[in-house]
């Protein structure tokens, strides 16, 4: 099955882009009988793509008895986010895997974005080869795949690295040259060096996330020990809250939470790296003979340091994720407070408009009252001045008469008419007010009765309860049960359908497959009851 999947992967041309510039380093450490450490012999070459298969198959040259460490760092990756396409051909990759007896899982992990940390053994019983496979799940920097194979029979260790960027590749080569004696005497040092650089970038990423969270906390005013927040006045906080773009803050918090989850996943994978490298370290027969060598002590110290280092990163990420949730609640609170402030401002504006409307209404009533007072007098003066009445003074009869003697009639009729108009206005206004109050009370009472009828109809139905239909003896639908929710009936029972109209009775279809087929209502609106 593994070979079938490998053949399918090797047949995908999009996964391979052969290039040159592959660096090979061979470090030979002669075995010495004296206490002094011998100097390692380092040989470095640059290989073309067609030379890679031969380099993996060839028998390494030795100048005497000792251990040999061989490292192949393939040319930098093409894409920034992905290790693939690999800088070799499919046939070259197959030859490299076969010569070093590397499992088919290694290229699958590279090309399928699968983080991997596992050990393996040779399936051929003629040798005792063993090794480890590492594939990181880092996002951008130090995303690599390492296959490390050791042959105890020849004291040879071979490592193959895919996926480094150009600057990372140069840094690895420089570190290997500088620590050649450590790498040659204890091959587990190589994955420790790669893990060290990857963890350093991981810590930087975690620190950047923490700084981003701190900035959000400062913007929301929840950074309690920040001096800038303590120096702000209430008016400044009010302006800052109104200027906050809460949508952008929520997007940042979501991105921050996702990044923290990614860092946690990397930490868990790095713990697996530590376990696998430790197993490789303890299986190295050469280290059993010299367990207290400087290279073995260095490797053990690095692995212990990485474990504690990852615990520290996890604690920081856990705090960041917890604080992100607190900030999400803070954002919801700020949204609620902003809505409350807007509602309060709207309520104040509405009250002010109501007061102005009330003043206008009072003014209009005063104007209407004054108009009603003067209207009868104006009408009577016009009426008495008509041509078919003669109420003019008679100076020819009485020279001292300047006002008609019928002025009393005008005053009496005007006064009586004014009183009648004002009384009629008061009576009809009062009657309309009483009718409106009666209609309101009647509507409230009918709502209460409708709610009670609903309770009687469904036998005290609650949300999610069974509805018992009336049986045939009561003239209703045969006894059946219908599972439903109260919300399905509220638009029909106990709720207002239109102004003054309420549901009185619901008739369900016999198959109970849908909602109410008929709703009987009674109309209590002021128009229908004659209250308008």
Coordinates of N, CA and C in Angstrom, one line a residue, residues 30-139:
X30 N 38.2 10.8 13.0 CA 39.0 9.6 13.2 C 38.9 9.2 14.7
X31 N 39.0 7.9 14.9 CA 39.0 7.3 16.2 C 40.4 7.5 16.8
X32 N 40.5 8.0 18.0 CA 41.8 8.2 18.7 C 41.9 7.4 20.0
X33 N 43.1 6.8 20.2 CA 43.3 6.1 21.4 C 43.8 7.0 22.6
X34 N 44.1 8.2 22.3 CA 44.6 9.1 23.3 C 43.4 9.9 23.9
X35 N 43.7 10.7 24.9 CA 42.7 11.5 25.6 C 42.3 12.7 24.7
X36 N 43.3 13.2 23.9 CA 43.0 14.4 23.1 C 42.0 14.0 22.0
X37 N 41.2 15.0 21.7 CA 40.2 14.8 20.6 C 40.8 15.1 19.3
X38 N 40.6 14.2 18.3 CA 41.2 14.5 17.0 C 40.4 15.6 16.3
X39 N 41.0 16.3 15.3 CA 40.3 17.3 14.6 C 39.5 16.6 13.5
X40 N 38.2 17.1 13.3 CA 37.4 16.4 12.2 C 37.8 16.9 10.9
X41 N 37.6 16.0 9.9 CA 37.9 16.3 8.5 C 36.6 16.7 7.8
X42 N 36.5 17.9 7.3 CA 35.3 18.4 6.7 C 35.5 18.5 5.2
X43 N 34.6 18.0 4.4 CA 34.7 18.2 3.0 C 33.3 18.6 2.5
X44 N 33.2 19.6 1.7 CA 32.0 20.2 1.3 C 32.0 20.3 -0.2
X45 N 30.9 19.9 -0.9 CA 30.8 20.0 -2.3 C 29.4 20.5 -2.7
X46 N 29.3 21.1 -3.9 CA 28.0 21.5 -4.4 C 27.6 20.6 -5.6
X47 N 26.4 20.0 -5.5 CA 26.0 18.9 -6.4 C 24.9 19.4 -7.3
X48 N 24.9 18.9 -8.5 CA 23.8 19.1 -9.5 C 22.7 18.1 -9.2
X49 N 21.6 18.3 -9.7 CA 20.5 17.4 -9.4 C 20.7 16.0 -9.9
X50 N 21.4 15.8 -11.0 CA 21.7 14.4 -11.5 C 22.7 13.7 -10.7
X51 N 23.5 14.4 -9.8 CA 24.5 13.8 -9.0 C 24.0 13.3 -7.6
X52 N 22.8 13.6 -7.3 CA 22.3 13.3 -5.9 C 22.1 11.8 -5.7
X53 N 21.6 11.1 -6.7 CA 21.4 9.7 -6.5 C 22.7 9.0 -6.4
X54 N 23.7 9.4 -7.1 CA 25.0 8.7 -7.0 C 25.7 9.0 -5.6
X55 N 25.5 10.3 -5.2 CA 26.0 10.6 -3.8 C 25.4 9.8 -2.7
X56 N 24.1 9.5 -2.8 CA 23.5 8.7 -1.8 C 23.9 7.2 -1.9
X57 N 24.2 6.7 -3.1 CA 24.5 5.3 -3.3 C 26.0 5.0 -3.0
X58 N 26.9 5.9 -3.3 CA 28.3 5.7 -3.3 C 28.8 5.3 -1.9
X59 N 29.8 4.5 -1.8 CA 30.5 4.2 -0.6 C 31.4 5.3 -0.1
X60 N 31.2 5.9 1.0 CA 32.0 7.1 1.4 C 33.4 6.7 1.6
X61 N 34.3 7.6 1.3 CA 35.8 7.4 1.5 C 36.2 7.8 2.9
X62 N 37.0 7.0 3.5 CA 37.5 7.2 4.8 C 39.0 7.2 4.8
X63 N 39.6 8.0 5.7 CA 41.0 8.1 5.9 C 41.3 7.4 7.3
X64 N 41.1 6.1 7.3 CA 41.3 5.4 8.6 C 40.0 5.0 9.2
X65 N 40.1 4.6 10.5 CA 39.0 4.1 11.3 C 38.4 5.3 12.0
X66 N 37.1 5.4 12.0 CA 36.3 6.5 12.6 C 34.9 6.6 12.2
X67 N 34.2 7.6 12.6 CA 32.8 7.8 12.3 C 32.7 8.8 11.2
X68 N 31.7 8.6 10.4 CA 31.5 9.5 9.2 C 30.0 10.1 9.3
X69 N 30.0 11.4 9.2 CA 28.6 12.0 9.1 C 28.5 12.7 7.8
X70 N 27.4 12.4 7.1 CA 27.2 12.9 5.7 C 25.8 13.6 5.8
X71 N 25.8 14.9 5.2 CA 24.6 15.7 5.2 C 24.4 16.3 3.9
X72 N 23.2 16.1 3.4 CA 22.8 16.7 2.1 C 21.7 17.7 2.3
X73 N 22.0 19.0 2.1 CA 21.0 20.1 2.2 C 20.6 20.4 0.8
X74 N 19.4 20.1 0.5 CA 18.9 20.3 -0.9 C 18.6 21.8 -1.1
X75 N 18.6 22.2 -2.4 CA 18.5 23.6 -2.7 C 17.2 24.2 -2.1
X76 N 17.2 25.6 -2.0 CA 16.1 26.2 -1.3 C 14.8 26.0 -2.0
X77 N 13.7 26.0 -1.2 CA 12.4 25.8 -1.7 C 11.9 27.0 -2.6
X78 N 11.0 26.7 -3.5 CA 10.5 27.7 -4.4 C 9.5 28.6 -3.8
X79 N 8.5 28.0 -3.1 CA 7.4 28.7 -2.5 C 7.8 29.1 -1.1
X80 N 7.1 30.2 -0.7 CA 7.4 30.7 0.7 C 6.7 29.9 1.7
X81 N 5.5 29.4 1.4 CA 4.7 28.7 2.4 C 4.9 27.2 2.4
X82 N 5.2 26.6 1.3 CA 5.2 25.2 1.1 C 6.6 24.7 0.8
X83 N 6.9 23.4 1.3 CA 8.2 22.8 1.0 C 8.2 22.3 -0.5
X84 N 7.2 21.8 -0.9 CA 7.1 21.4 -2.3 C 6.8 22.5 -3.2
X85 N 7.1 22.5 -4.5 CA 7.7 21.3 -5.2 C 9.1 21.1 -4.8
X86 N 9.5 19.8 -4.8 CA 10.8 19.4 -4.4 C 11.8 19.7 -5.5
X87 N 13.0 20.1 -5.1 CA 14.0 20.5 -6.1 C 14.7 19.3 -6.8
X88 N 14.1 18.1 -6.9 CA 14.6 16.9 -7.5 C 13.6 16.3 -8.4
X89 N 14.0 15.4 -9.3 CA 13.0 14.7 -10.1 C 12.5 13.5 -9.3
X90 N 11.4 13.0 -9.8 CA 10.7 11.9 -9.1 C 11.6 10.6 -9.1
X91 N 12.4 10.4 -10.2 CA 13.3 9.2 -10.2 C 14.4 9.4 -9.2
X92 N 15.0 10.6 -9.1 CA 16.0 10.9 -8.2 C 15.6 10.7 -6.7
X93 N 14.4 11.2 -6.4 CA 13.8 11.0 -5.1 C 13.7 9.5 -4.8
X94 N 13.1 8.8 -5.7 CA 12.9 7.3 -5.5 C 14.3 6.6 -5.3
X95 N 15.3 7.0 -6.0 CA 16.6 6.4 -5.8 C 17.2 6.8 -4.5
X96 N 17.0 8.0 -4.0 CA 17.5 8.4 -2.7 C 16.9 7.6 -1.6
X97 N 15.5 7.5 -1.7 CA 14.8 6.7 -0.7 C 15.3 5.3 -0.6
X98 N 15.5 4.7 -1.8 CA 15.8 3.3 -1.8 C 17.2 3.0 -1.3
X99 N 18.2 3.9 -1.7 CA 19.6 3.7 -1.3 C 19.7 3.8 0.3
X100 N 19.0 4.7 0.9 CA 19.1 4.9 2.3 C 18.0 4.2 3.1
X101 N 17.2 3.4 2.4 CA 16.1 2.7 3.0 C 15.2 3.6 3.9
X102 N 14.8 4.7 3.3 CA 13.9 5.7 4.0 C 12.5 5.3 3.7
X103 N 11.6 5.2 4.6 CA 10.2 4.8 4.3 C 9.5 5.8 3.4
X104 N 8.5 5.2 2.7 CA 7.7 6.1 1.7 C 6.9 7.1 2.4
X105 N 6.8 7.0 3.7 CA 6.0 8.0 4.5 C 6.7 9.4 4.4
X106 N 8.0 9.4 4.3 CA 8.7 10.7 4.3 C 8.3 11.6 3.2
X107 N 8.3 11.2 1.9 CA 7.9 12.2 0.8 C 6.4 12.5 0.9
X108 N 5.6 11.5 1.4 CA 4.2 11.8 1.6 C 4.0 12.9 2.7
X109 N 4.7 12.9 3.7 CA 4.6 13.9 4.7 C 5.1 15.3 4.2
X110 N 6.1 15.3 3.3 CA 6.6 16.5 2.8 C 5.5 17.2 1.9
X111 N 4.9 16.4 1.0 CA 4.0 16.9 0.0 C 2.6 17.0 0.4
X112 N 2.2 16.5 1.5 CA 0.8 16.5 2.0 C 0.6 17.3 3.2
X113 N 1.6 18.2 3.6 CA 1.4 19.1 4.7 C 1.1 18.3 6.0
X114 N 1.8 17.2 6.2 CA 1.6 16.4 7.4 C 2.8 16.5 8.4
X115 N 2.6 17.1 9.5 CA 3.7 17.2 10.5 C 4.0 15.7 11.0
X116 N 5.3 15.5 11.1 CA 5.7 14.1 11.3 C 6.9 14.0 12.2
X117 N 6.9 13.1 13.2 CA 8.0 12.8 14.1 C 8.0 11.3 14.4
X118 N 8.8 10.6 13.8 CA 8.7 9.1 14.0 C 10.1 8.5 13.8
X119 N 10.3 7.4 14.3 CA 11.6 6.6 14.1 C 11.2 5.4 13.2
X120 N 12.3 4.9 12.6 CA 12.1 3.7 11.7 C 13.3 2.8 11.7
X121 N 13.1 1.6 11.3 CA 14.2 0.6 11.2 C 14.2 0.1 9.8
X122 N 15.3 -0.5 9.4 CA 15.5 -1.1 8.1 C 14.6 -2.4 8.0
X123 N 13.9 -2.5 7.0 CA 13.1 -3.8 6.8 C 13.9 -4.9 6.3
X124 N 15.2 -4.6 5.9 CA 16.1 -5.7 5.4 C 16.8 -6.2 6.6
X125 N 16.7 -7.5 6.8 CA 17.3 -8.2 7.9 C 18.9 -8.2 7.9
X126 N 19.4 -7.9 6.7 CA 20.9 -8.0 6.6 C 21.6 -6.9 7.2
X127 N 21.0 -5.8 7.6 CA 21.7 -4.7 8.3 C 20.8 -4.2 9.4
X128 N 21.4 -3.3 10.2 CA 20.8 -2.8 11.4 C 20.5 -1.3 11.3
X129 N 20.3 -0.8 10.1 CA 20.0 0.6 9.9 C 18.8 1.1 10.7
X130 N 18.9 2.3 11.2 CA 17.7 2.9 11.9 C 17.8 4.4 11.7
X131 N 16.7 5.1 11.9 CA 16.8 6.5 11.8 C 15.5 7.2 12.2
X132 N 15.4 8.4 12.0 CA 14.2 9.2 12.4 C 13.8 10.1 11.2
X133 N 12.5 10.4 11.2 CA 11.9 11.3 10.2 C 11.2 12.5 10.9
X134 N 11.6 13.7 10.5 CA 11.0 14.9 11.1 C 10.5 15.8 10.0
X135 N 9.2 16.3 10.2 CA 8.6 17.2 9.3 C 7.9 18.2 10.1
X136 N 8.3 19.5 10.1 CA 7.8 20.5 11.0 C 6.4 21.0 10.5
X137 N 5.7 21.7 11.4 CA 4.4 22.3 11.0 C 4.5 23.8 11.3
X138 N 5.7 24.4 11.2 CA 5.8 25.8 11.3 C 5.2 26.5 10.0
X139 N 4.8 27.7 10.2 CA 4.1 28.4 9.1 C 5.0 28.9 8.0

